[in-house]
PDB file of C-alpha atoms in Angstrom:
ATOM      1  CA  UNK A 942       0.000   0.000   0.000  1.00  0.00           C
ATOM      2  CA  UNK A 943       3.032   2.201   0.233  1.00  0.00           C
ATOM      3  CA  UNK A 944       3.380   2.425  -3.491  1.00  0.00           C
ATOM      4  CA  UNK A 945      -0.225   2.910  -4.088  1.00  0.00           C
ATOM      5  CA  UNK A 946      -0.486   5.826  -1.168  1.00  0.00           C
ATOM      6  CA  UNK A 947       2.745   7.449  -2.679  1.00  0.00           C
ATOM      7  CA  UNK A 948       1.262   7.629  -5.756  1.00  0.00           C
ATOM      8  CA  UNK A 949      -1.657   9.316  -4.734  1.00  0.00           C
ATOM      9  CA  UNK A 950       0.059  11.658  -2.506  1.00  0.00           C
ATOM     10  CA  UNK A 951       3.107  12.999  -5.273  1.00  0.00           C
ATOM     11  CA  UNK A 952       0.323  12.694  -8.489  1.00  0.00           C
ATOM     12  CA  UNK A 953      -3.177  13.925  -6.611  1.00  0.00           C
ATOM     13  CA  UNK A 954      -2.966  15.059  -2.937  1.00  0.00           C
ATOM     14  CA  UNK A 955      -4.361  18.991  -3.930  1.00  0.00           C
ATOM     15  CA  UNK A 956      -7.095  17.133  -5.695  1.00  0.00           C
ATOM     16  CA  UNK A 957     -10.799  15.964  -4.240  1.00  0.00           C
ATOM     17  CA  UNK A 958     -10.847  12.623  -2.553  1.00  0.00           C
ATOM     18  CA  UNK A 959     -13.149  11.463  -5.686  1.00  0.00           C
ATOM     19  CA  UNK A 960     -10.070  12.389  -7.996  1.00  0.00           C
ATOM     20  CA  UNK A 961      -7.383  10.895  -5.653  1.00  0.00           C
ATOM     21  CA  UNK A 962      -9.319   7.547  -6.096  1.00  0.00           C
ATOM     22  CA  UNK A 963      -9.407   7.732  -9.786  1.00  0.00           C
ATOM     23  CA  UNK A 964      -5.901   8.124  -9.581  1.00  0.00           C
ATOM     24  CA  UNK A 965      -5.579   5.414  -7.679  1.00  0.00           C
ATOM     25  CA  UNK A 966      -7.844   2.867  -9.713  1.00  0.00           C
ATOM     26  CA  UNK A 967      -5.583   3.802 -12.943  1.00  0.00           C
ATOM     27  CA  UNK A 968      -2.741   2.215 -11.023  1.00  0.00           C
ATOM     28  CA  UNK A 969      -5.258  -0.767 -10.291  1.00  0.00           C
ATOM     29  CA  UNK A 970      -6.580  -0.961 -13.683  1.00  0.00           C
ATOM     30  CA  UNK A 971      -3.034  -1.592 -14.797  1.00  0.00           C
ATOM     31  CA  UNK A 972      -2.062  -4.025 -12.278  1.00  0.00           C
ATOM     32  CA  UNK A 973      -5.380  -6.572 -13.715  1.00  0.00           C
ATOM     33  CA  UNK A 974      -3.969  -5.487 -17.344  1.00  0.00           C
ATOM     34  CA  UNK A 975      -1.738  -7.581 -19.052  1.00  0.00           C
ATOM     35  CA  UNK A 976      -0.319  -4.648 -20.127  1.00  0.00           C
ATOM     36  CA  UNK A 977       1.502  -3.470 -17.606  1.00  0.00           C
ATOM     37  CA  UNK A 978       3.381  -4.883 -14.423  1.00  0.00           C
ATOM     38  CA  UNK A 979       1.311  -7.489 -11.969  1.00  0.00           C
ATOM     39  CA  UNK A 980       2.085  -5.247  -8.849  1.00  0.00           C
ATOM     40  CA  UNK A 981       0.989  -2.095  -8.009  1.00  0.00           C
ATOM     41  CA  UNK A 982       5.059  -1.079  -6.865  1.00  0.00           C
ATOM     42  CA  UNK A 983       5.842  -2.161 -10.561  1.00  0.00           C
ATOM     43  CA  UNK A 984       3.217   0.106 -11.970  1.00  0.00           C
ATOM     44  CA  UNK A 985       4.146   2.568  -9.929  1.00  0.00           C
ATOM     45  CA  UNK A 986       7.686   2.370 -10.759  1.00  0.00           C
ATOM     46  CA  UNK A 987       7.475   1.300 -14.394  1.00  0.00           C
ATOM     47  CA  UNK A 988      10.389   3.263 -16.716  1.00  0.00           C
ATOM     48  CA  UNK A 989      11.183   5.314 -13.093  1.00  0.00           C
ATOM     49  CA  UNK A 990      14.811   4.696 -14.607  1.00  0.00           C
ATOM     50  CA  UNK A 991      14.033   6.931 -17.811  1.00  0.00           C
ATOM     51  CA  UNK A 992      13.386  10.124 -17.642  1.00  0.00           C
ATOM     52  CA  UNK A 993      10.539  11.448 -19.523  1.00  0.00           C
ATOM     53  CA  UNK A 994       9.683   7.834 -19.904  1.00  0.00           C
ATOM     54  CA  UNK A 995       8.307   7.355 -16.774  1.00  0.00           C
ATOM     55  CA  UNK A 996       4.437   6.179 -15.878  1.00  0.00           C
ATOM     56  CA  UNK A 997       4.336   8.709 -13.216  1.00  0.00           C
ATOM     57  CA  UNK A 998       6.285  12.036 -12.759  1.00  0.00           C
ATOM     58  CA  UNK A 999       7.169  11.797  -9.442  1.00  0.00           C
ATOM     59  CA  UNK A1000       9.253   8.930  -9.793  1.00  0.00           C
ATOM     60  CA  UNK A1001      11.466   9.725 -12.414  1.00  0.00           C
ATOM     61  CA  UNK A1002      11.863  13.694 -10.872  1.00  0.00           C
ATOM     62  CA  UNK A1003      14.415  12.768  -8.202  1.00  0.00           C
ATOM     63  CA  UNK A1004      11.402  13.854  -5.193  1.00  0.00           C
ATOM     64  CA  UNK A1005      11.562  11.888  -1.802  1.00  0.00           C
ATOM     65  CA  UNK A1006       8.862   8.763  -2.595  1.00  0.00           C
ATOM     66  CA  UNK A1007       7.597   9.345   1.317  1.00  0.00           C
ATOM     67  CA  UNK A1008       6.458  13.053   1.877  1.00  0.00           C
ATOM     68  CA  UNK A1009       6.467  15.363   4.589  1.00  0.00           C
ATOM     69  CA  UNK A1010       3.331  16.713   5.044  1.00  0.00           C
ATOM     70  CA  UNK A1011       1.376  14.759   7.472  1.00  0.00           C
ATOM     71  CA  UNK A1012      -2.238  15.628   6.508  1.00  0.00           C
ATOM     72  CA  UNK A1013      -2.291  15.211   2.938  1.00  0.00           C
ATOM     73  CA  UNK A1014      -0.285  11.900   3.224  1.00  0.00           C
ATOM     74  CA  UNK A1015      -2.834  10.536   6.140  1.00  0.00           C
ATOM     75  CA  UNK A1016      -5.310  10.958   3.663  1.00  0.00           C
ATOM     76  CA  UNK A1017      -3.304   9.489   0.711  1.00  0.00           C
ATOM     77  CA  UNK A1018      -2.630   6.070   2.780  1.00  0.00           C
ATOM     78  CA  UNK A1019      -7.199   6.034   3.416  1.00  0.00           C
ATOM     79  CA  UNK A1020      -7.518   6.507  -0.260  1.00  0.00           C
ATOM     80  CA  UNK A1021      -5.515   3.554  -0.691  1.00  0.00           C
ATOM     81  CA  UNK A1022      -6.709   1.430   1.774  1.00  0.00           C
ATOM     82  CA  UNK A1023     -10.202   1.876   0.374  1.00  0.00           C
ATOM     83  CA  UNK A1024      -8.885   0.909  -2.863  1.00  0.00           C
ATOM     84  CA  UNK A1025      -8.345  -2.944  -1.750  1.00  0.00           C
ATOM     85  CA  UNK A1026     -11.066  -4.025  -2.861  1.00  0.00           C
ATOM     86  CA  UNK A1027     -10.794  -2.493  -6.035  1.00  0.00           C
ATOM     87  CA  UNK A1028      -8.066  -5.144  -6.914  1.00  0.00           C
ATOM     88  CA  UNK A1029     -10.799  -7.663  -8.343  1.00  0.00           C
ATOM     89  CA  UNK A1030     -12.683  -5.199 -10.371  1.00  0.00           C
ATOM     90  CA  UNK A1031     -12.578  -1.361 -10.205  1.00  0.00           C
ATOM     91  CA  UNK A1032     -16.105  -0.818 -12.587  1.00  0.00           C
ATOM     92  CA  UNK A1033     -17.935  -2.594  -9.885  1.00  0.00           C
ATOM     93  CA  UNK A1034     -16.011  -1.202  -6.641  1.00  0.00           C
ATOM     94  CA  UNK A1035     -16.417   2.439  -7.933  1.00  0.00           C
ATOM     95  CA  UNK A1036     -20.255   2.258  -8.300  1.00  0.00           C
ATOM     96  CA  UNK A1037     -20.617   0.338  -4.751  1.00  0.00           C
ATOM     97  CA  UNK A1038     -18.334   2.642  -3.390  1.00  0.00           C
ATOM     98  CA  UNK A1039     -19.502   6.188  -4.700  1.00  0.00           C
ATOM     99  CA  UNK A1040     -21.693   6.672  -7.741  1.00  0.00           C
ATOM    100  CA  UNK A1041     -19.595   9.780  -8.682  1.00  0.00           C
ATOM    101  CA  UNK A1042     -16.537   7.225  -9.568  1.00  0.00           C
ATOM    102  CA  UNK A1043     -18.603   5.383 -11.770  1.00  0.00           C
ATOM    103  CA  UNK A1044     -17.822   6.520 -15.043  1.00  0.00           C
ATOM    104  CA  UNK A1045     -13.876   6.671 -13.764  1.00  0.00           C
ATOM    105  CA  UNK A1046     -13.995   2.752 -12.712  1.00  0.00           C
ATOM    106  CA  UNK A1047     -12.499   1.478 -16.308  1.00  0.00           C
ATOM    107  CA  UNK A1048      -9.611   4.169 -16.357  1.00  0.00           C
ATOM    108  CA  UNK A1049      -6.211   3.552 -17.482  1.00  0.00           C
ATOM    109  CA  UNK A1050      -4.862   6.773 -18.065  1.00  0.00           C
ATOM    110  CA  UNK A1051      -4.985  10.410 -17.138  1.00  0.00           C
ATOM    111  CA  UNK A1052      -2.990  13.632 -17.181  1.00  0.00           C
ATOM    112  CA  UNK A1053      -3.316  16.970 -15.886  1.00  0.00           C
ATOM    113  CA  UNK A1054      -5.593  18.970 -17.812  1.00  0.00           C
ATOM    114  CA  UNK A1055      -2.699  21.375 -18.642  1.00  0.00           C
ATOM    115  CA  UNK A1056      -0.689  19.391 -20.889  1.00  0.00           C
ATOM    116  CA  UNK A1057      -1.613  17.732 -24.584  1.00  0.00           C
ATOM    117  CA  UNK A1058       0.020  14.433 -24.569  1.00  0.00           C
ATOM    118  CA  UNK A1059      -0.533  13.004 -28.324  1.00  0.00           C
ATOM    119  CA  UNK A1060      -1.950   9.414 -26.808  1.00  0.00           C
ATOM    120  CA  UNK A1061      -4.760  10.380 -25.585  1.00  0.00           C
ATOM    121  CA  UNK A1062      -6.143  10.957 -28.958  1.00  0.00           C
ATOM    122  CA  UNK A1063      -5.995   7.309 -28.956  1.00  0.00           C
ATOM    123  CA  UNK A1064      -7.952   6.350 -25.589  1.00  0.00           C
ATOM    124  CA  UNK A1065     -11.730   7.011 -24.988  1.00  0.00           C
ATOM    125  CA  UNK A1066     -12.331  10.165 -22.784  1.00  0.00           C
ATOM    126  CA  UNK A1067     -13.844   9.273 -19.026  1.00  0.00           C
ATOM    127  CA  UNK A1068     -14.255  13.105 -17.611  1.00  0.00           C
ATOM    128  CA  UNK A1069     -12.498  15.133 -15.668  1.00  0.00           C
ATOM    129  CA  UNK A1070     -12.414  15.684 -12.024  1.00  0.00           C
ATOM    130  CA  UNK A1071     -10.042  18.149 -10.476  1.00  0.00           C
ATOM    131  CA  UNK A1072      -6.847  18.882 -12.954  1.00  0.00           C
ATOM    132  CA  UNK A1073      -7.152  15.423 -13.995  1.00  0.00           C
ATOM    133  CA  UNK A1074      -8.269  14.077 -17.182  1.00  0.00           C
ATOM    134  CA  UNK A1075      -9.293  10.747 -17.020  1.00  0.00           C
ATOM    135  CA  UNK A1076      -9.165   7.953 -20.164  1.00  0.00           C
ATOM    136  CA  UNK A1077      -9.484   4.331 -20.779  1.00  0.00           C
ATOM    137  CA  UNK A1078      -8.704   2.448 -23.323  1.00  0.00           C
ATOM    138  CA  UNK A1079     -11.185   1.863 -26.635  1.00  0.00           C
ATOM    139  CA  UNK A1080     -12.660  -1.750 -27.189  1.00  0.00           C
ATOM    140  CA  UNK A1081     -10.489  -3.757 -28.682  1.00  0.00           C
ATOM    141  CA  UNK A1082      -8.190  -1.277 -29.452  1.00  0.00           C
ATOM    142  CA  UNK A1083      -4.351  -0.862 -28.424  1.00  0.00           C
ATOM    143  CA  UNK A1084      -2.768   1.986 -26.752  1.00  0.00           C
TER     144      UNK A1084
END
């Protein structure tokens, strides 16, 4: 859970709660994809050795994985916890969980609505919550 809550901290902890749990079920999403790495540390950390290759910014900047503020990281470390269950299938754990994160429980991808990265023109918008942007991939389609 350290991985997941670090993640949530460095990539959303200015956000809602609602958009620090989408965050957190795109690192979920790619754990159950066959895609990506089976652990949520290896999602986390996937490219962290390549700089602007990296999944997720923090990890490739050179920041301190475990922050400093107390507050915000408290509440990172509940998001993930609540996230657990989310492991077998985000869709469903998003609409028992809060009806707002319904149409986020498929997401793969975001990015921060100030930046244009050319593959999302590929992936199927979800919405936006926050400064995040949030996308999953098409049917049948690759990334």
């Amino acid at each position: 859970m350290t991985c997941l809550s670090a993640a949530v901290y460095h990539e959303a902890r200015g956000e809602p709660v609602d958009g620090q749990k989408a965050v957190a079920m795109v690192i979920v999403n790619r754990v159950r994809s066959a895609s990506y790495p089976s652990t949520i540390c290896g999602v986390v950390f996937q490219n962290a050795h390549r700089p602007y290759r990296c999944q997720f910014s923090f990890t490739c900047t050179g920041v301190a994985v475990l922050p400093k503020e107390e507050k915000p990281w408290r509440r990172a470390r509940e998001v993930a916890a609540s996230m657990q269950n989310c492991l077998s299938d985000c869709t469903r754990e998003a609409a028992s969980v809060d009806g707002d994160l319904q149409a986020f429980g498929a997401a793969t991808h975001y990015h921060a609505s100030y930046v244009r990265p050319r593959w999302a023109r590929r992936l199927q918008k979800l919405g936006r919550i926050g400064r995040h942007i949030f996308f999953a991939r098409k049917t049948g389609g690759p990334v």
